Amino acid sequence: MPIVDEFINQYAKKIEYYREAGRVFAQICEIYMEQMGIRAIVTSRAKKVDRLRDKLEKRCQSKNYTSFEEIEDDIADLVGVRIAIYFPGDLNKVQKFIETFFLIKESRVFPGYEPIEETTGQTYKKRFSGYWATHCRVYLREKDLTEDTRKYANTLFEIQIASALMHAWAEVEHDLVYKPYSGDLSYEEYQILDELNGLVLAGEIALQRLQKAMKNRVSQTGKEFHDHYEVAMFLHNNLGSLTEDTPSEIVLGRVDLMFQCIKSTAFQKPEKLKELLVYVDTEDRERSVVEQLMDRIQILNPEIYEGYRTIKQSEELKYQLETLKINRESGNRQGEANTLANIGYIYSSKEKYDEALQYFTMALQINVDIGGRQGEANQLLNLGSTYRLLGDMAKALEYCNQALKLHTKIYYKQGQANTLSMMGNIYADGGSYEEAARYYQDALKIYRMTNYKIGEMLQLNHLGVLCLKQKDGTQAMLYFNQTLELCKDYEYKQGEADALYQLGNLMHSQGTSEEAVTYYEKALAVQEESGNQKSKINILVGLGEAYHRLERSDKAFDCFQEALTISRSIEAKNREAEIMEQIKLLQSVGI
């Protein structure tokens, strides 16, 4: 079987890649399970080489593989992740999470095993239904890929979801029955496995009853929530269902962060939190329950809401610093470099550019030391981007040119396009619009060639902005509408909001303020779904200026005031100063 041998040899060389992919995917699942208040144990594995060989040799006899593609299509569990939930009633919530965050290729629901025949010819017919679980084969969504996870874009993951009890029983049965490394089982052994299956199924019924009892307890008036798991259970009890018969589940969001903020407040009691549930739209699949509740709490108690925003911002930095410590202790130099870069991004988003430069520089040095050419090129680009934000265009171009040379040398097309786009931004900042357009067009060609849709959308938007600056409204409108159409097709909310914002700017520049308001308001509605606070500031400022021109000063003041609150919460000092000028101008005329 030459094709099997070749596939096994290739897989053996890439097994570390598959193991790391599994770890990354499991970490994503584990983090979201924790955040949504779902008790679960998440594990991952890459298929062992010897077991894969055994499976392929057996299946090849009937499948008669002729290519690697046929094998990969048939053996879809090279990377597996198990989600062992404490309570069987949480299955629907986990399935909803998978539908929301991943692209599902196919799903299988068990039971589905046939009776097992012994070598003696005697058939043992099971009394109990066997393995109860859901298996999903999924890909990461393109729009959710980061620099670190982009390499897993085409990796197919299998997720197995079952109760912790069922997973334990299935592991035993799988190795003893379906992979009999210890010999064929006797009739009596099959009976015992079946008996254990009955006990597991009875145990799952008991767990469902336990969950129901807990659900009743956490809803009792006068008692406080002890942890975010209880808050999640309370919300599901009052807004959704805990049974597996429900076709869909509500989207809870970051229950863990909300609990941190409502601790020691009146909202820690079920009866007080219940008062806010009338403002929650359970059909809203874009904004989570937590986000809707926190919006209401912002009106009732702005201090709690500001605490929520602060915790959200610091949570990611805390997580990355913990990851950095783990990578350093384990000697994972590549992981250390990637985490340093992630911390650099966080500081850059907070406009702390000096700190960002320090972390990007440390990440660059590690990549140089370990020979990580792509990582080296990426950090050169990050440094160029940061120097651009600092206003040092000479250094920005110097680092970007180095990044472009290295990306070209290692044939990394995505990196080339990213760098060309950044150089277009630098030239645009300096007023060299023709030069900027040339770089954007070169980046656009590569993004289209590699079928990277988000990159294509961004370049079309950049080209539209250039036309807007050059007062070519017709061409600008064409680019922005192309961007908008693509973003809607691919459900890229941030790109859609940006395109609508720029269309608002176009209308504003042409003096059609009513149309500008329409576009800005549409952009604001979409931006709420994306959650990017910096972009929201831009839209609010544009909307405020349009209202000001229409002499609707009260509306303009509200927009500027909200933009100021957000800029202060995310420490956007530059925007804060600009917005204060707008507010002072309005106040000077009697607002």
XYZ file of C-alpha atoms in Angstrom:
591
model
C 0.000 0.000 0.000
C 2.425 2.716 -1.190
C -0.142 5.537 -0.843
C -0.725 4.644 2.812
C 3.017 4.494 3.520
C 3.554 7.886 1.886
C 0.680 9.440 3.834
C 1.949 7.996 7.128
C 5.470 9.312 6.458
C 4.116 12.780 5.763
C 1.841 12.676 8.821
C 4.725 11.571 11.085
C 6.710 14.627 9.976
C 3.772 16.940 10.719
C 2.545 15.346 13.937
C 3.859 18.208 16.083
C 1.880 20.614 13.903
C -1.290 18.580 14.525
C -0.607 18.352 18.270
C -0.111 22.114 18.502
C -3.239 22.711 16.399
C -5.196 20.529 18.820
C -3.839 22.423 21.822
C -4.730 25.790 20.272
C -8.234 24.646 19.332
C -8.844 23.088 22.755
C -7.697 26.294 24.421
C -10.225 28.298 22.382
C -13.000 25.901 23.419
C -11.929 25.817 27.061
C -11.796 29.604 27.346
C -15.291 30.018 25.901
C -16.752 27.209 28.017
C -15.417 28.965 31.117
C -16.612 32.388 30.019
C -20.133 31.178 29.226
C -20.484 29.379 32.545
C -20.466 25.840 31.138
C -18.716 23.306 33.340
C -16.600 21.072 31.107
C -13.245 19.333 30.717
C -11.584 19.999 27.354
C -8.770 17.808 26.007
C -7.074 17.374 22.639
C -4.979 14.820 20.798
C -3.377 14.155 17.442
C -3.896 10.631 16.126
C -1.022 8.289 17.004
C 1.047 7.185 14.031
C 0.772 3.441 14.707
C -2.995 3.597 15.210
C -3.429 5.701 12.097
C -1.419 3.189 10.079
C -3.521 0.306 11.418
C -6.753 2.138 10.567
C -5.623 3.113 7.069
C -4.391 -0.359 6.179
C -7.751 -1.856 7.149
C -9.843 0.802 5.389
C -7.685 0.823 2.273
C -8.787 -2.722 1.498
C -12.334 -1.477 0.846
C -11.679 2.188 0.012
C -8.714 1.594 -2.325
C -7.190 5.040 -1.778
C -5.531 6.680 -4.789
C -4.599 10.104 -3.327
C -3.864 11.962 -0.102
C -7.092 13.941 -0.623
C -9.163 10.733 -0.490
C -7.459 9.700 2.747
C -7.929 13.122 4.375
C -11.566 13.119 3.315
C -12.070 9.687 4.871
C -9.994 10.118 8.063
C -11.229 13.428 9.396
C -10.111 13.011 13.022
C -6.361 13.567 12.637
C -6.880 16.348 15.180
C -9.486 15.663 17.846
C -10.889 17.750 20.700
C -13.124 16.317 23.417
C -15.534 18.461 25.384
C -16.641 16.442 28.407
C -19.544 18.367 29.927
C -20.492 17.909 33.579
C -24.216 18.092 32.842
C -25.800 16.419 29.765
C -28.339 19.256 29.658
C -25.570 21.620 28.526
C -25.160 19.822 25.204
C -27.288 22.354 23.299
C -25.267 25.261 24.674
C -22.021 23.704 23.486
C -23.522 22.977 20.072
C -24.644 26.608 19.826
C -21.131 27.737 20.688
C -19.710 25.538 17.905
C -22.249 26.838 15.364
C -21.365 30.419 16.317
C -17.578 30.217 16.337
C -16.669 27.576 13.732
C -17.523 26.486 10.192
C -19.216 23.086 10.421
C -18.434 20.617 7.649
C -20.611 17.836 9.053
C -22.158 16.573 12.296
C -23.012 13.102 13.560
C -25.319 12.280 16.448
C -24.945 8.987 18.320
C -26.206 6.309 19.262
C -25.330 4.639 16.005
C -23.374 1.482 16.744
C -24.554 -1.893 15.485
C -24.550 -5.093 17.592
C -21.051 -6.619 17.853
C -20.393 -10.130 16.642
C -17.813 -12.311 18.416
C -15.305 -14.466 16.548
C -17.294 -17.514 17.726
C -20.254 -16.310 15.653
C -22.388 -15.641 18.736
C -23.966 -12.175 18.576
C -24.360 -10.088 21.713
C -27.348 -7.745 21.404
C -27.031 -4.676 23.586
C -29.773 -3.903 26.065
C -28.682 -0.294 26.402
C -28.305 2.289 23.662
C -24.514 2.646 23.806
C -22.572 5.815 23.091
C -24.518 9.083 23.387
C -22.633 12.032 21.897
C -22.392 14.568 19.100
C -19.355 14.712 16.797
C -18.738 17.828 14.690
C -16.062 18.286 12.042
C -15.215 21.960 11.797
C -12.821 24.598 10.507
C -11.803 27.868 12.128
C -13.613 30.834 10.549
C -11.403 32.947 8.269
C -12.538 36.214 9.861
C -11.502 34.974 13.338
C -7.969 33.921 12.363
C -5.085 35.746 14.012
C -1.433 35.880 13.041
C -0.809 32.825 15.229
C -3.806 30.769 14.050
C -3.813 31.578 10.313
C -1.672 28.516 9.613
C -4.558 26.312 10.855
C -7.052 27.808 8.357
C -7.402 24.589 6.335
C -7.074 22.137 9.238
C -10.147 20.008 9.887
C -10.879 19.439 13.579
C -13.204 16.823 15.050
C -15.027 17.861 18.233
C -16.602 15.130 20.356
C -19.211 16.362 22.829
C -20.589 14.085 25.531
C -20.977 13.960 29.281
C -17.845 13.268 31.336
C -19.397 9.943 32.382
C -20.089 8.918 28.781
C -16.585 9.893 27.633
C -15.035 7.702 30.325
C -17.149 4.668 29.364
C -16.613 5.250 25.637
C -12.832 5.370 26.080
C -12.872 1.923 27.685
C -15.249 0.424 25.131
C -13.433 1.983 22.181
C -10.072 0.476 23.089
C -11.434 -2.905 24.158
C -14.057 -3.479 21.468
C -13.271 -1.398 18.422
C -9.489 -1.463 18.801
C -8.944 -4.800 20.565
C -5.245 -4.510 21.382
C -5.749 -6.908 24.297
C -7.488 -9.623 22.239
C -11.106 -10.430 21.388
C -13.613 -10.014 24.213
C -15.756 -12.792 25.616
C -19.542 -12.760 25.670
C -19.452 -12.012 29.398
C -17.116 -9.020 28.860
C -19.568 -7.566 26.358
C -22.314 -8.012 28.963
C -20.277 -6.148 31.575
C -19.586 -3.271 29.180
C -23.304 -3.107 28.394
C -24.114 -3.121 32.115
C -21.672 -0.264 32.682
C -23.326 1.631 29.820
C -26.655 1.263 31.633
C -25.110 2.680 34.814
C -23.667 5.605 32.837
C -27.040 6.371 31.240
C -28.665 6.221 34.686
C -25.928 8.528 35.949
C -26.710 11.029 33.196
C -30.367 11.066 34.273
C -29.208 11.751 37.846
C -27.001 14.600 36.587
C -29.962 16.134 34.788
C -31.981 15.990 38.001
C -29.051 17.528 39.910
C -28.836 20.346 37.388
C -32.564 20.988 37.749
C -32.238 21.094 41.556
C -29.349 23.576 41.254
C -31.386 25.643 38.807
C -34.209 25.939 41.342
C -31.800 26.833 44.144
C -30.057 29.694 42.314
C -33.424 31.297 41.476
C -34.507 31.595 45.105
C -35.245 35.135 46.262
C -32.859 36.657 48.794
C -29.889 34.401 48.068
C -26.796 35.753 46.318
C -25.023 34.171 43.358
C -21.791 32.482 44.468
C -20.064 32.274 41.079
C -20.615 32.923 37.389
C -21.769 29.340 36.829
C -24.797 30.080 38.986
C -25.439 33.331 37.084
C -25.301 31.417 33.781
C -27.707 28.808 35.129
C -30.071 31.544 36.343
C -30.051 33.258 32.937
C -30.718 30.010 31.099
C -33.480 29.195 33.565
C -35.236 32.492 32.914
C -34.429 33.100 29.243
C -33.673 29.735 27.665
C -33.924 26.008 28.229
C -31.675 23.456 29.856
C -33.121 20.522 27.941
C -31.733 18.926 24.810
C -35.132 19.220 23.086
C -34.727 22.934 22.476
C -33.643 23.633 18.867
C -31.496 26.673 19.745
C -29.901 28.323 22.741
C -29.501 31.916 23.856
C -26.098 33.555 23.443
C -24.945 34.416 26.972
C -21.567 36.095 26.391
C -18.964 36.897 29.080
C -20.902 35.862 32.182
C -17.613 35.572 34.103
C -16.806 39.263 33.603
C -20.325 40.395 34.434
C -20.244 38.431 37.693
C -17.000 40.142 38.719
C -18.703 43.507 38.252
C -22.016 42.781 39.996
C -20.429 41.139 43.043
C -21.236 43.064 46.227
C -23.950 45.049 44.418
C -27.730 44.718 44.399
C -27.520 42.831 41.081
C -25.865 39.866 42.797
C -29.330 38.807 43.926
C -31.620 36.896 41.511
C -34.668 39.107 42.086
C -32.746 42.289 41.195
C -31.097 40.820 38.091
C -34.462 39.428 37.015
C -35.850 42.976 36.780
C -33.442 43.637 33.889
C -34.386 40.575 31.847
C -37.395 42.356 30.305
C -34.869 44.424 28.319
C -33.174 41.355 26.801
C -34.009 40.264 23.268
C -33.369 36.513 23.214
C -33.702 36.451 19.415
C -30.725 38.805 19.006
C -27.895 36.564 17.779
C -25.447 39.440 17.308
C -25.450 40.931 20.815
C -25.129 38.593 23.767
C -27.363 38.559 26.827
C -24.520 39.932 28.953
C -23.956 42.867 26.577
C -27.667 43.727 26.660
C -27.781 43.479 30.459
C -24.664 45.635 30.849
C -26.209 48.271 28.554
C -29.127 48.493 30.968
C -26.834 48.540 34.002
C -24.917 51.412 32.353
C -28.091 53.524 32.568
C -28.853 52.510 36.166
C -25.290 52.488 37.507
C -22.559 53.859 35.171
C -19.864 53.018 37.739
C -20.553 49.271 37.466
C -20.486 49.530 33.678
C -17.136 51.331 33.629
C -15.768 48.587 35.884
C -16.976 46.036 33.341
C -15.159 47.827 30.503
C -11.950 48.101 32.522
C -11.996 44.405 33.431
C -12.603 43.452 29.796
C -9.550 45.418 28.698
C -7.263 44.111 31.425
C -8.432 40.493 31.064
C -6.673 39.949 27.741
C -3.398 41.468 29.002
C -3.520 39.287 32.119
C -4.104 36.178 30.014
C -1.194 37.001 27.693
C 1.188 37.665 30.615
C 0.256 34.307 32.152
C 0.843 32.631 28.782
C 4.227 34.376 28.505
C 5.259 32.981 31.887
C 4.246 29.444 30.876
C 6.137 29.671 27.582
C 9.282 30.915 29.320
C 9.131 28.220 31.980
C 8.653 25.480 29.375
C 11.363 26.832 27.093
C 8.902 27.365 24.219
C 10.795 30.144 22.437
C 8.416 30.424 19.488
C 5.443 30.596 21.849
C 7.275 33.236 23.882
C 7.862 35.342 20.760
C 4.226 35.056 19.666
C 2.963 36.041 23.120
C 5.327 39.025 23.301
C 3.883 40.174 19.983
C 0.329 39.749 21.323
C 1.196 41.923 24.330
C 2.634 44.485 21.911
C -0.719 44.564 20.087
C -2.570 45.163 23.351
C -0.336 48.109 24.308
C -0.646 49.508 20.790
C -4.451 49.376 21.031
C -4.180 51.387 24.254
C -1.967 53.952 22.425
C 0.973 53.016 24.658
C 3.328 52.877 21.709
C 6.625 52.933 23.617
C 5.614 49.778 25.504
C 4.410 48.228 22.237
C 7.816 48.899 20.638
C 9.569 47.157 23.537
C 7.507 43.982 23.196
C 7.690 43.873 19.395
C 11.481 44.327 19.631
C 11.797 41.454 22.114
C 9.654 39.265 19.845
C 11.838 40.227 16.869
C 15.046 39.277 18.680
C 13.756 35.839 19.679
C 12.691 35.103 16.104
C 16.147 36.135 14.882
C 17.773 33.873 17.506
C 15.706 30.791 16.632
C 15.677 31.348 12.871
C 11.956 32.108 12.678
C 12.057 34.012 9.394
C 8.324 34.578 9.088
C 8.079 35.701 12.708
C 11.033 38.026 12.144
C 9.332 39.574 9.116
C 6.047 39.951 11.011
C 7.718 41.802 13.878
C 9.566 44.102 11.478
C 6.148 44.989 10.072
C 4.750 45.532 13.591
C 7.596 47.893 14.368
C 6.973 49.773 11.124
C 3.278 50.047 11.952
C 4.015 51.350 15.467
C 6.512 53.970 14.277
C 3.833 55.141 11.819
C 1.438 55.650 14.754
C 4.176 57.595 16.541
C 4.532 59.825 13.464
C 8.080 58.731 12.606
C 7.489 57.968 8.925
C 11.199 57.481 8.073
C 11.599 54.664 10.606
C 8.210 53.246 9.673
C 9.270 52.908 6.018
C 12.685 51.540 7.007
C 11.172 48.659 8.989
C 8.465 48.008 6.399
C 11.038 47.765 3.602
C 12.985 45.210 5.660
C 9.778 43.262 6.278
C 8.861 43.322 2.571
C 12.282 42.008 1.513
C 12.131 39.170 4.018
C 8.516 38.231 3.218
C 9.443 38.151 -0.474
C 12.534 36.052 0.224
C 10.563 33.372 2.091
C 7.684 33.511 -0.461
C 5.076 34.478 2.138
C 2.439 36.176 0.000
C 0.170 37.150 2.885
C 3.061 38.951 4.578
C 3.982 40.725 1.356
C 0.435 42.009 0.932
C 0.160 43.104 4.569
C 3.411 45.054 4.275
C 2.461 46.664 0.952
C -0.808 47.777 2.522
C 0.993 49.312 5.504
C 3.407 51.153 3.195
C 0.371 52.496 1.344
C -0.912 53.825 4.682
C 2.412 55.530 5.397
C 2.519 57.269 2.020
C -1.149 58.256 2.354
C -0.409 59.828 5.761
C 2.315 61.894 4.096
C 0.033 63.072 1.297
C 1.739 60.989 -1.430
C -1.562 59.670 -2.754
C -0.339 58.309 -6.096
C 2.425 56.344 -4.371
C -0.047 55.104 -1.761
C -2.485 53.957 -4.458
C 0.267 51.962 -6.159
C 1.023 50.053 -2.942
C -2.678 49.443 -2.222
C -3.227 48.114 -5.749
C -0.209 45.766 -5.428
C -1.573 44.483 -2.095
C -5.049 44.075 -3.612
C -3.666 41.872 -6.419
C -1.999 39.520 -3.925
C -5.064 39.319 -1.675
C -7.225 38.437 -4.665
C -4.672 35.895 -5.899
C -4.585 34.210 -2.464
C -8.369 34.572 -2.040
C -7.994 36.470 1.265
C -11.291 38.339 1.284
C -10.728 40.517 4.351
C -7.505 41.845 2.817
C -9.352 42.567 -0.423
C -12.055 44.475 1.442
C -9.516 46.557 3.357
C -7.640 47.580 0.200
C -10.834 48.598 -1.585
C -11.701 50.721 1.440
C -8.201 52.264 1.475
C -8.484 53.137 -2.217
C -11.888 54.702 -1.577
C -10.424 56.883 1.188
C -7.646 58.023 -1.169
C -10.236 59.041 -3.764
C -12.175 60.845 -1.042
C -9.050 62.817 -0.072
C -8.481 63.693 -3.727
C -12.129 64.826 -4.007
C -12.996 62.139 -6.568
C -16.418 61.360 -5.111
C -17.608 59.144 -7.966
C -14.656 56.758 -7.752
C -14.744 56.837 -3.934
C -18.424 55.815 -3.978
C -17.598 52.937 -6.332
C -14.838 51.576 -4.050
C -16.909 51.931 -0.864
C -19.925 50.179 -2.397
C -17.693 47.324 -3.635
C -16.325 47.024 -0.089
C -19.804 47.081 1.425
C -21.078 44.382 -0.910
C -18.141 42.056 -0.165
C -18.420 42.623 3.596
C -22.111 41.736 3.593
C -21.465 38.606 1.519
C -18.798 37.400 3.954
C -20.499 38.729 7.124
C -17.466 40.865 7.988
C -19.117 43.318 10.370
C -16.122 45.549 11.061
C -15.496 46.031 7.334
C -19.190 46.759 6.782
C -19.158 49.401 9.530
C -15.990 50.994 8.107
C -17.469 51.176 4.601
C -20.700 52.757 5.884
C -18.650 55.230 7.939
C -16.638 56.238 4.881
C -19.838 56.650 2.844
C -21.013 58.949 5.632
C -17.764 60.911 5.321
C -18.291 61.143 1.554
C -21.813 62.523 1.966
C -20.578 64.911 4.664
C -17.786 66.215 2.396
C -20.341 66.838 -0.364
C -22.569 68.835 1.972
C -25.443 66.301 2.035
C -25.580 66.059 5.810
C -28.939 64.255 6.029
C -27.552 61.403 3.919
C -24.365 61.504 5.987
C -26.427 61.005 9.157
C -28.189 58.014 7.577
C -24.899 56.303 6.733
C -23.321 57.138 10.104
C -26.312 55.728 11.982
C -26.182 52.536 9.908
C -22.454 52.303 10.620
C -23.099 52.770 14.347
C -25.683 49.973 14.397
C -23.281 47.550 12.689
C -20.365 48.714 14.841
C -22.269 47.718 17.972
C -22.093 44.123 16.707
C -18.355 44.336 16.040
C -17.381 45.861 19.389
C -14.358 47.890 18.174
C -14.451 50.930 20.445
C -11.930 53.032 18.501
C -14.010 52.722 15.350
C -17.124 53.577 17.317
C -15.471 56.833 18.438
C -14.809 57.788 14.799
C -18.425 57.141 13.820
C -19.811 59.104 16.788
C -17.566 62.069 15.988
C -18.623 62.002 12.317
C -22.278 61.762 13.342
C -21.832 64.614 15.818
C -20.284 66.835 13.155
C -23.128 66.050 10.733
C -25.741 66.878 13.382
C -23.859 70.105 14.186
C -23.990 71.137 10.531
C -27.743 70.422 10.548
C -27.997 72.695 13.638
C -29.217 69.816 15.776
C -26.825 70.749 18.550
C -28.431 68.612 21.256
C -27.917 65.467 19.143
C -24.373 66.534 18.287
C -23.571 67.081 21.982
C -24.859 63.593 22.888
C -22.657 61.999 20.194
C -19.535 63.882 21.304
C -20.248 63.123 24.963
C -20.553 59.379 24.272
C -17.373 59.455 22.155
C -15.569 61.207 25.023
C -16.700 58.552 27.537
C -15.434 55.749 25.299
C -12.110 57.490 24.552
C -11.481 57.885 28.283
C -12.416 54.265 29.018
C -9.907 52.931 26.457
C -7.304 55.617 27.184
C -7.422 57.129 23.676
C -5.771 60.403 24.730
C -5.443 61.934 21.255
C -9.113 61.481 20.417
C -10.108 62.727 23.876
C -8.431 66.083 23.224
C -10.063 66.430 19.791
C -13.517 65.612 21.140
C -13.133 68.081 24.016
C -12.547 70.819 21.431
C -15.806 69.875 19.710
C -17.700 69.947 23.014
C -16.214 73.339 23.950
C -17.266 74.694 20.559
C -20.845 73.576 21.152
C -20.855 74.959 24.700
C -19.608 78.302 23.415
C -22.805 78.678 21.390
C -25.057 77.875 24.327
C -25.383 74.066 24.523
